[in-house]
PDB file of C-alpha atoms in Angstrom:
ATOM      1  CA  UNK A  26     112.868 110.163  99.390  1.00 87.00           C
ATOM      2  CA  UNK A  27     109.784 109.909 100.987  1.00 87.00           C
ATOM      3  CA  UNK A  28     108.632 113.213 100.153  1.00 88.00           C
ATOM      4  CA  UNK A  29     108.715 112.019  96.696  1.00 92.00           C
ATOM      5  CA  UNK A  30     107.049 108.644  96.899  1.00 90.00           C
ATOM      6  CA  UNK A  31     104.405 110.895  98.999  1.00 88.00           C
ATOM      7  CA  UNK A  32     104.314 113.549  95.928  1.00 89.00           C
ATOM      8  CA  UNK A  33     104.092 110.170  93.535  1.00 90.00           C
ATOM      9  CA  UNK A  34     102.119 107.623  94.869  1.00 92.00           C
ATOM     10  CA  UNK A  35      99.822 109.900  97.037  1.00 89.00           C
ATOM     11  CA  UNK A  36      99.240 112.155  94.775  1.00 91.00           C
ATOM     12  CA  UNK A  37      98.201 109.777  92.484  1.00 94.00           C
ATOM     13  CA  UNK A  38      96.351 107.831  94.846  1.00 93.00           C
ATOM     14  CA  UNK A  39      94.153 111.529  95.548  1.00 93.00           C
ATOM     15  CA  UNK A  40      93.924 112.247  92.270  1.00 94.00           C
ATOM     16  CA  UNK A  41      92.360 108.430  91.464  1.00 93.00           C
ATOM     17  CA  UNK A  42      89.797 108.849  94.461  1.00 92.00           C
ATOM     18  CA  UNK A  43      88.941 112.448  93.295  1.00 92.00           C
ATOM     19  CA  UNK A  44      87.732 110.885  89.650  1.00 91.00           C
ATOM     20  CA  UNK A  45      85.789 108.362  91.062  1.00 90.00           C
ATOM     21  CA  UNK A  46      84.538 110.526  93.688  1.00 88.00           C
ATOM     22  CA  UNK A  47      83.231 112.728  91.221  1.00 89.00           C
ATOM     23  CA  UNK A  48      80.650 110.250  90.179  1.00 87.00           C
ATOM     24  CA  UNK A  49      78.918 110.968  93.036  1.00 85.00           C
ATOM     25  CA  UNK A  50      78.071 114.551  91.934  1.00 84.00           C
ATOM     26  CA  UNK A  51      74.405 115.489  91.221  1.00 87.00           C
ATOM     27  CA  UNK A  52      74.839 115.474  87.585  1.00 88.00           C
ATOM     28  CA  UNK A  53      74.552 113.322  84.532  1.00 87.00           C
ATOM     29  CA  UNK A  54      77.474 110.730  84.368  1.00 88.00           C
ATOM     30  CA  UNK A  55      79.296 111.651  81.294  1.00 92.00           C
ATOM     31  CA  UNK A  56      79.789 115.211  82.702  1.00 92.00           C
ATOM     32  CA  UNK A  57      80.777 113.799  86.340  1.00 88.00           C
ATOM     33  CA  UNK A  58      83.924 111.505  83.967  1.00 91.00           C
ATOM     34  CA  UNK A  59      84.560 114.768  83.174  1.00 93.00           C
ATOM     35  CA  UNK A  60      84.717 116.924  85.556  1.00 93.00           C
ATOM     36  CA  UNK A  61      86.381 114.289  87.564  1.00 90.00           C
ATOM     37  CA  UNK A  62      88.904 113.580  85.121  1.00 93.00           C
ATOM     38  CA  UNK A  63      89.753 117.529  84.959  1.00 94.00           C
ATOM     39  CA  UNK A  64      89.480 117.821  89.037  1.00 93.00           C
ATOM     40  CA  UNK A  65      91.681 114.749  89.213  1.00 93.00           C
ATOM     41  CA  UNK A  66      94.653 116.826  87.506  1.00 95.00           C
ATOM     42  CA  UNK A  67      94.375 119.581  89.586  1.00 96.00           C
ATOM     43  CA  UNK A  68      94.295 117.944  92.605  1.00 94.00           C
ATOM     44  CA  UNK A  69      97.698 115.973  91.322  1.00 95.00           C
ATOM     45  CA  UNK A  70      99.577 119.214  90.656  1.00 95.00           C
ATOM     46  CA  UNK A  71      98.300 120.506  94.316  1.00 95.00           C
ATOM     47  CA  UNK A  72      99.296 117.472  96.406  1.00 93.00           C
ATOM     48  CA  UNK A  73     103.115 117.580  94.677  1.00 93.00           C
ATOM     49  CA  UNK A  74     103.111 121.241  95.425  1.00 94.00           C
ATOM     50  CA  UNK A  75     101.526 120.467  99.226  1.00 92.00           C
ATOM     51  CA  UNK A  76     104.234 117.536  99.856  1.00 92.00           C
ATOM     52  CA  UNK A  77     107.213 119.584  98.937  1.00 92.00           C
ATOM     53  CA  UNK A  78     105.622 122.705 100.701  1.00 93.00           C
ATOM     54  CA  UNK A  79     105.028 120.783 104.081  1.00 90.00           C
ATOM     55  CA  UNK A  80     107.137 121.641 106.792  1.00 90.00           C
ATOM     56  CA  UNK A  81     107.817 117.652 107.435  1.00 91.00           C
ATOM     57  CA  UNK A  82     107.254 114.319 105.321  1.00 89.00           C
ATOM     58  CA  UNK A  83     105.177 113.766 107.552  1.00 91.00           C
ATOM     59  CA  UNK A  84     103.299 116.484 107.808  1.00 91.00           C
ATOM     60  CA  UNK A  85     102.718 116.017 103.916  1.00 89.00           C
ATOM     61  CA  UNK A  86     101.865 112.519 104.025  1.00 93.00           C
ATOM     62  CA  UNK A  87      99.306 113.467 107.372  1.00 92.00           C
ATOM     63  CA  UNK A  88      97.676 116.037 104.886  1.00 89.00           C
ATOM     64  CA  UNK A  89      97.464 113.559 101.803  1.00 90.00           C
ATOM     65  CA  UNK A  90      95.580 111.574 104.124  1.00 91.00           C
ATOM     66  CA  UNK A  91      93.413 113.856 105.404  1.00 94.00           C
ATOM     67  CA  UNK A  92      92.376 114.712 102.234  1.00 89.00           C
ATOM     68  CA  UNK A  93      91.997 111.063 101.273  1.00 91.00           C
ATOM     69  CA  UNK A  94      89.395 110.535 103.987  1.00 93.00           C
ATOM     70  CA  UNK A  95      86.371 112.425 102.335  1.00 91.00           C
ATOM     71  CA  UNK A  96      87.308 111.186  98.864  1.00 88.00           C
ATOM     72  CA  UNK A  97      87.942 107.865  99.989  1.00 90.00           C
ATOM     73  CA  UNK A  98      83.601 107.586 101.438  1.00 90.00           C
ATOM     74  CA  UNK A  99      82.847 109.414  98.597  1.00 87.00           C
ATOM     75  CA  UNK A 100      84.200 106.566  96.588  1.00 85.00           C
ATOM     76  CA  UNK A 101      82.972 104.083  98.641  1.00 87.00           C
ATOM     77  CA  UNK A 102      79.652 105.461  98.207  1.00 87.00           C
ATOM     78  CA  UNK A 103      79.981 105.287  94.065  1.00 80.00           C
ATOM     79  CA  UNK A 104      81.014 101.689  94.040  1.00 81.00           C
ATOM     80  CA  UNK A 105      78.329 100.524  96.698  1.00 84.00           C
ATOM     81  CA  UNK A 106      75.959 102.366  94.266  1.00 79.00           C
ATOM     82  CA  UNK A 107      77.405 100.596  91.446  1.00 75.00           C
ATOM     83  CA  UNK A 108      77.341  97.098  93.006  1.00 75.00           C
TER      84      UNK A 108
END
């Protein structure tokens, strides 16, 4: 069960800071929607496939936030910047 909320709600919670981390790409901002938009799928589809591939849930929820960390100041950075 958790491996599924993990695959769910992290995933989409990765997926949501990579397209708004995107923003903070050196490019123009209709092609950094874009491209995170795009990113933001891929990055779905690999977190489901890195939750169920994870030895533990825990190891797959440790990874999901490991990966959430760089995304997450990334973010940060956009909506400071936007503020």
């Amino acid at each position: 069960m958790s491996r599924i909320a993990a695959a769910l709600f992290g995933g989409y919670a990765l997926a949501a800071l990579t397209s708004v981390a995107a923003l903070a790409l050196p490019m123009g901002t209709v092609e950094a929607v874009l491209t995170g938009m795009q990113a933001s799928f891929v990055v779905y589809a690999v977190a489901a496939i890195w939750v169920f591939a994870a030895k533990s849930a825990g190891r797959a929820w440790l990874g999901l936030a490991v990966a959430a960390v760089p995304l997450l100041a990334a973010a940060c950075w956009v909506w400071r910047a936007a503020a």
